[in-house]
PDB file of C-alpha atoms in Angstrom:
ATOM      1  CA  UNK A   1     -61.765 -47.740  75.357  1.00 73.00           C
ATOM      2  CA  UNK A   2     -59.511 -50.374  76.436  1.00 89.00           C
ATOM      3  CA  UNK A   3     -57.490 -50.061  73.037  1.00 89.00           C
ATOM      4  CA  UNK A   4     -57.027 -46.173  74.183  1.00 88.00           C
ATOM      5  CA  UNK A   5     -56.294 -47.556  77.760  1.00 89.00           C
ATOM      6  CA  UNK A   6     -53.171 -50.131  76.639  1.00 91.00           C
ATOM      7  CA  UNK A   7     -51.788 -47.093  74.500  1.00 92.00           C
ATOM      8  CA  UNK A   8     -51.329 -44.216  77.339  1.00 92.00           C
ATOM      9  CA  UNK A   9     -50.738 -47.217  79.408  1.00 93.00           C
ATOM     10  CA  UNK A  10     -47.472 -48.288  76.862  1.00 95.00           C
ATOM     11  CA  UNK A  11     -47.079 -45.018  76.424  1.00 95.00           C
ATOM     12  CA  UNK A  12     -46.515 -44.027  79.755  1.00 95.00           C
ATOM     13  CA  UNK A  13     -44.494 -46.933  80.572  1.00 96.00           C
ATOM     14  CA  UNK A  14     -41.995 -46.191  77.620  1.00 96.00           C
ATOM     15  CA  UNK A  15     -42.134 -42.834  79.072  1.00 96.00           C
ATOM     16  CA  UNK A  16     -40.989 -43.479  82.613  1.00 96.00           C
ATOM     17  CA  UNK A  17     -38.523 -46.354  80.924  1.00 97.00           C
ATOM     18  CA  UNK A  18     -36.863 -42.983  79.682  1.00 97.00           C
ATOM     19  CA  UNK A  19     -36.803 -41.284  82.474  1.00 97.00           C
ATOM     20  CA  UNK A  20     -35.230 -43.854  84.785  1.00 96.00           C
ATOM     21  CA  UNK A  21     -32.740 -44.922  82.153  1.00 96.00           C
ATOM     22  CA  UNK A  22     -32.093 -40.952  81.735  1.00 96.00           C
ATOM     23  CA  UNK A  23     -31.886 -40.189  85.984  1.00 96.00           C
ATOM     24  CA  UNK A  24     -29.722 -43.381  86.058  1.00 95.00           C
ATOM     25  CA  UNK A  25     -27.147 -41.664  83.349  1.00 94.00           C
ATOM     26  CA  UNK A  26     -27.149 -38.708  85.152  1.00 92.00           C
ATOM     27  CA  UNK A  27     -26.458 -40.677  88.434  1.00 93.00           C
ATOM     28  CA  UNK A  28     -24.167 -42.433  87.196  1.00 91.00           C
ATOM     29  CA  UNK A  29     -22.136 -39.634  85.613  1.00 88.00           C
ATOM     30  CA  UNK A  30     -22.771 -37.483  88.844  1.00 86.00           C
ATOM     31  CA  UNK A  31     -20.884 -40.237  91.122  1.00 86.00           C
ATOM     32  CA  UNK A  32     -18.091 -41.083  88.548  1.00 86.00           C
ATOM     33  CA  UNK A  33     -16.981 -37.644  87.592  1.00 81.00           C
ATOM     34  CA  UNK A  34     -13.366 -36.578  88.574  1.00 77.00           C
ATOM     35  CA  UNK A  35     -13.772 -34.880  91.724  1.00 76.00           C
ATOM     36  CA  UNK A  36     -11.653 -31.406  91.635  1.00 78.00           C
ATOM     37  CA  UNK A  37      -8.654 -32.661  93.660  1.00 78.00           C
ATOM     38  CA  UNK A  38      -8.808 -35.422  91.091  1.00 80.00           C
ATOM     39  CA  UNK A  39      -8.585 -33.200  88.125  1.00 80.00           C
ATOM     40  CA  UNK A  40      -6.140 -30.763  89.920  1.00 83.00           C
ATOM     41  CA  UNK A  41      -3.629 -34.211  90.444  1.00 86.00           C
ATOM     42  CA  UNK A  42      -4.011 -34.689  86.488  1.00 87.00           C
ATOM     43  CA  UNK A  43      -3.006 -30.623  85.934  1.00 87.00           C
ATOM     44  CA  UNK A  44       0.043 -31.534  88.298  1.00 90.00           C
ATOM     45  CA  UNK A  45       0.840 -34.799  87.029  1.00 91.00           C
ATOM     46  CA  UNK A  46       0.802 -33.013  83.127  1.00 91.00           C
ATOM     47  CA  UNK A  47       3.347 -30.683  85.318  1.00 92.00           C
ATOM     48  CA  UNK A  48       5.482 -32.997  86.322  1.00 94.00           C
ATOM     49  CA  UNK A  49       5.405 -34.895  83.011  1.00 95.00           C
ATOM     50  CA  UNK A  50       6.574 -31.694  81.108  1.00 96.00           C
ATOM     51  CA  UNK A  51       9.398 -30.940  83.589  1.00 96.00           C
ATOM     52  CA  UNK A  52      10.293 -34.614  83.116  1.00 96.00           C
ATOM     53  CA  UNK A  53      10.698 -34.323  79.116  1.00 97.00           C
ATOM     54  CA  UNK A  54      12.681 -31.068  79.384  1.00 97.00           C
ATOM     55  CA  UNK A  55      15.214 -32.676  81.261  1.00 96.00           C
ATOM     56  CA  UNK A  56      15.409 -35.456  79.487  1.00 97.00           C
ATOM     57  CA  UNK A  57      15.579 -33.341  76.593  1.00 96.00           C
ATOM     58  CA  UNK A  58      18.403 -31.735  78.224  1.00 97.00           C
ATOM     59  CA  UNK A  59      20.358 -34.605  78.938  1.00 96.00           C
ATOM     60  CA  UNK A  60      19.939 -35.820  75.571  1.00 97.00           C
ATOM     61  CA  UNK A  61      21.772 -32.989  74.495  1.00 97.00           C
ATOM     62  CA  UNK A  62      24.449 -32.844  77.130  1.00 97.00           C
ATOM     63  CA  UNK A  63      25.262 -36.517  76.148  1.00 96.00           C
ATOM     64  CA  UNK A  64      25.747 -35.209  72.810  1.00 96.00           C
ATOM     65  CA  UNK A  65      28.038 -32.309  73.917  1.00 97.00           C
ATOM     66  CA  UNK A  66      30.270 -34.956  75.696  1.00 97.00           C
ATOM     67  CA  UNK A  67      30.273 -37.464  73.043  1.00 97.00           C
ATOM     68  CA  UNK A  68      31.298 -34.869  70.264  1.00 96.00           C
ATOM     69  CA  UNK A  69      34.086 -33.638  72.641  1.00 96.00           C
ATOM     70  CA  UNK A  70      35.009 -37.118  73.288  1.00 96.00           C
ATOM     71  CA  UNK A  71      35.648 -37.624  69.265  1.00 97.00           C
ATOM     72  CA  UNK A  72      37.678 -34.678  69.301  1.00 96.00           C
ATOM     73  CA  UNK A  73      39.811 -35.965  72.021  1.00 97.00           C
ATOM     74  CA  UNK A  74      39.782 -38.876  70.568  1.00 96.00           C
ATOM     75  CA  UNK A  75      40.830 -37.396  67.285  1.00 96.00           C
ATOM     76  CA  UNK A  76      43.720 -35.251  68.792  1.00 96.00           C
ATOM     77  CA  UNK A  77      44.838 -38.512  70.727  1.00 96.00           C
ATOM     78  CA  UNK A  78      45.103 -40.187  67.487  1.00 97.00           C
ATOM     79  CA  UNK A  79      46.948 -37.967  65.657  1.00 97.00           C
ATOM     80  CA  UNK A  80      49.428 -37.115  68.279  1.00 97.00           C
ATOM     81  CA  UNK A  81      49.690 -41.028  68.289  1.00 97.00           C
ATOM     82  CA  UNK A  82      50.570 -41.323  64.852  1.00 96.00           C
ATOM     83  CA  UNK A  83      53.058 -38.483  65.462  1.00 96.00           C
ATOM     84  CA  UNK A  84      54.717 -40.204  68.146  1.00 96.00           C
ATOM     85  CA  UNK A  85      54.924 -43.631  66.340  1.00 97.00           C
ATOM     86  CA  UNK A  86      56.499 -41.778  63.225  1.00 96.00           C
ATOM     87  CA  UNK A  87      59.364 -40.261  66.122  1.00 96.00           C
ATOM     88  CA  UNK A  88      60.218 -43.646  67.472  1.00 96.00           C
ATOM     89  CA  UNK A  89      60.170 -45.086  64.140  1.00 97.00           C
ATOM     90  CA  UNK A  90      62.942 -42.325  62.576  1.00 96.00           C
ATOM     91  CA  UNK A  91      64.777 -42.627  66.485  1.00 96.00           C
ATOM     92  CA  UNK A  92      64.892 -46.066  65.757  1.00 95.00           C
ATOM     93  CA  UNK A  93      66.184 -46.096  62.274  1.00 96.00           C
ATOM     94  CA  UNK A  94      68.963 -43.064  63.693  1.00 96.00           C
ATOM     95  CA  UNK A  95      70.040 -45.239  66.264  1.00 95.00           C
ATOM     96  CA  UNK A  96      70.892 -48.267  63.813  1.00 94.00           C
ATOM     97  CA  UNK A  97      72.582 -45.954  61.667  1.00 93.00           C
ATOM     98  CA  UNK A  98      74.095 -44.867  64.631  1.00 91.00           C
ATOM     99  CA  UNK A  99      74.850 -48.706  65.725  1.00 92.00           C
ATOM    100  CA  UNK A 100      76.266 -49.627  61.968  1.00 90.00           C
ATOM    101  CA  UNK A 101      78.665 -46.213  62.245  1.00 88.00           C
ATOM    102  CA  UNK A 102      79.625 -46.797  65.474  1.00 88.00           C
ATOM    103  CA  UNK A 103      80.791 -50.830  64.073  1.00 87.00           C
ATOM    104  CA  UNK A 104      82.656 -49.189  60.653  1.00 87.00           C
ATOM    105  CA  UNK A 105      84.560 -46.069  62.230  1.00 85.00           C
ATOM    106  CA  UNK A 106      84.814 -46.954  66.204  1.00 82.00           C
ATOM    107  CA  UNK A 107      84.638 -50.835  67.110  1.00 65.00           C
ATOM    108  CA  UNK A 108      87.878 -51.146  64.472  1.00 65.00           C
ATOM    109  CA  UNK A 109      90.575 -50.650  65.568  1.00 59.00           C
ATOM    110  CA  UNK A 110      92.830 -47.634  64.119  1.00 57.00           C
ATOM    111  CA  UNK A 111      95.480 -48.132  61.589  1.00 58.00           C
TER     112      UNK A 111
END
């Protein structure tokens, strides 16, 4: 009998081993679970989040907007550059034509 005895005796001490190590799980899990204002914070923190990408999303593309308008300024700034280089450069060369005329047919005097 005492071999019979140390089995339901092991037996039922594995047996309540399991059932404290499974009521402390469950305790455990009961007192750390997110609490429902917890949970709703998370929902409004995703919220937030979201908004937060869309407008950065947004800006993103704005600062594209600008920066291809700011080429094409930049483009039309150059060009009209060029253009206005090109007029002083032929007023220049007119006025020293001008200059050497001026020296053959005015600065001598007339015969």
């Amino acid at each position: 009998m005492i071999r019979n005895d140390f089995i339901l005796a092991t037996a039922l001490i594995l047996f309540a081993a399991f059932v404290l190590g499974w009521f402390t799980s469950w305790l455990i899990a009961r007192v750390t679970r997110p609490g429902r204002a917890e949970i709703d914070g998370h929902a409004k923190l995703v919220a937030e989040l979201h908004e937060a990408e869309q407008a950065r999303d947004q800006a993103v593309a704005e600062g594209k907007q600008r920066e291809a308008a700011l080429h094409e300024r930049l483009g039309f700034a150059t060009t009209e550059l060029a253009s206005a280089r090109n007029a002083l450069q032929d007023a220049g060369e007119e006025i020293e034509e001008l200059r050497a005329y001026i020296e053959r047919n005015i600065a001598r005097p007339p015969r």
